[in-house]
Amino acid sequence: MENLTGALKLAALTFVLGLVMCGLVGAIVIVISKIASGRKGDASR
Amino acid sequence: MNATKLWESLPGFYSFTLMEPGSALIRIFLILLGVFLVYMGYKEKLEPLLMLPIGFTMAVVNGGILVMAGGELGTLFVNPMISEPVKLLDALQINFLQPFYNFTFANGLIACLVFMGIGAITDLDFFIARPFLSLFLALGAELGTILTLPLAVAFGFSLKEAASIAIVGGADGPMVLFTSLILAKHLFVPIAVMAYVYLGICYVVYPYLIKLMIPRKLRAIPMDPMEIPTIPASEKFSFAIIAGVVLSMFFPVAAPLFACFFFGVAVKESNIERFRDFLDNLLSGSTLFLGVTLGALLSVTTVMDPKVFLILILGMIALLLSGVGGLLAGLIAYKVSGGKINPLIGIAAVSCVPTTAKVAQHCAMEEDETILILPHAMGPCVAGVITTAIICGIYVTFVPLF
């Protein structure tokens, strides 16, 4: 029973951490894209 | 020479008489299953890159069981159960796959090599074009990876064993190898073999799941491949370096996996032809030896663990739940986008690059032969690899703390 409670807590933690880490990876992509498009803008000017 | 001596000189057959009847029947079943997998691989009904080496070695290893020096039954392929240094030294000189097992499997090297090769063939264009959609679908497709954990514990497995079984839901072989080697080494053989056999079966099972969950009309929604912009190589290269470093900082225990995958991507996006060619060959070679060794591990003398049957059931549940989660996320994306997104791309988020993306394309083409959703499906497919690596990192980091 104790093990099952631990497993449920770990499953919940995995979901939340997974969500946070996915957000972080997505944010990295967006930041890199913004910097790249900013550079493209500078170059065209 | 009398008849008994003659019979004993045919150890492959004689060893049947030294086994329990149940074990002898399972041995025959494994030989037939191996031949069947080879046939299915040859006909390309199942993934030939895996089924040919696994099936063939599985059939011959079970055919070639003999009485070893100590009197017990064994093979001259590999013995994963040896832990005593002296016996291991003997085995390294006798069993032809023993060096390969001990120096590449037992330390996770093979998982990292395969993952580096996968990185080198992974195209990030589709993922970087729509990162949040891809990651949303990929997180949905981790349903099996997350829910199977408490389910396996309810079936009587320890938390470490349960996490190793649950990661099968991520449908990425290297992650399964890595997690089970770190958390449940004693169950590594059945979990790894089951995972790879199931990954080959995904191609057959998922289309039925799709037909069950996604109405025909939605399967035929077209998605314009020209919508996906071309991403400069420098952007993909930068992402690989930064994501590799950041994720390794968060999960140092899984850093070898992140390092190998993102290094593979960086090599692909750089212009170093020699490295790219080498990684391509490395992936082929690693996959071949991985399949051969996994098949050799499927000897009746090593798979007679009472937990194997439960692992088989839980592994299939994990993959099915991940498929359900991916398709549900695909349906949500379809609703939120106002019907512009074909929900089939949700199944691609289960990962197993590029099998699941091909399944999505194949099922869409069954409804309309002109549809091309493969490029859109590759985004979630790549995101699935990243999310599974993240969950692998969470498991190997946090499970020992619980």
Coordinates of N, CA and C in Angstrom, one line a residue, chain A residues 21-42:
Chain A
M21 N 9.6 20.6 -17.9 CA 10.8 20.4 -18.8 C 10.4 20.6 -20.2
C22 N 9.2 20.1 -20.6 CA 8.7 20.3 -22.0 C 8.6 21.8 -22.3
G23 N 8.0 22.6 -21.3 CA 7.9 24.0 -21.4 C 9.3 24.6 -21.6
L24 N 10.3 24.1 -20.8 CA 11.6 24.7 -20.9 C 12.2 24.4 -22.3
V25 N 12.1 23.2 -22.8 CA 12.6 22.8 -24.1 C 11.9 23.7 -25.2
G26 N 10.6 23.9 -25.1 CA 9.8 24.7 -26.0 C 10.4 26.1 -26.0
A27 N 10.6 26.6 -24.7 CA 11.1 28.0 -24.6 C 12.5 28.1 -25.2
I28 N 13.4 27.1 -25.1 CA 14.7 27.2 -25.7 C 14.5 27.4 -27.2
V29 N 13.6 26.6 -27.8 CA 13.4 26.6 -29.3 C 12.9 28.0 -29.6
I30 N 12.0 28.6 -28.9 CA 11.4 29.9 -29.2 C 12.5 31.0 -29.1
V31 N 13.3 30.9 -28.0 CA 14.4 31.9 -27.8 C 15.4 31.9 -29.0
I32 N 15.8 30.6 -29.3 CA 16.8 30.5 -30.5 C 16.2 31.0 -31.8
S33 N 14.9 30.7 -32.0 CA 14.2 31.2 -33.2 C 14.2 32.7 -33.3
K34 N 13.8 33.3 -32.1 CA 13.7 34.8 -32.0 C 15.1 35.4 -32.3
I35 N 16.1 34.8 -31.7 CA 17.5 35.4 -31.9 C 17.9 35.3 -33.4
A36 N 17.6 34.1 -34.0 CA 17.9 33.8 -35.4 C 17.1 34.8 -36.3
S37 N 15.8 35.0 -36.0 CA 15.0 35.9 -36.9 C 15.5 37.3 -36.7
G38 N 15.9 37.7 -35.4 CA 16.4 39.0 -35.2 C 17.7 39.3 -36.0
R39 N 18.6 38.3 -36.1 CA 19.8 38.4 -36.9 C 19.5 38.6 -38.3
K40 N 18.5 37.8 -38.8 CA 18.1 37.9 -40.2 C 17.6 39.3 -40.5
G41 N 16.8 39.9 -39.6 CA 16.3 41.2 -39.7 C 17.5 42.2 -39.8
D42 N 18.5 42.1 -38.9 CA 19.7 43.0 -38.9 C 20.4 42.9 -40.2

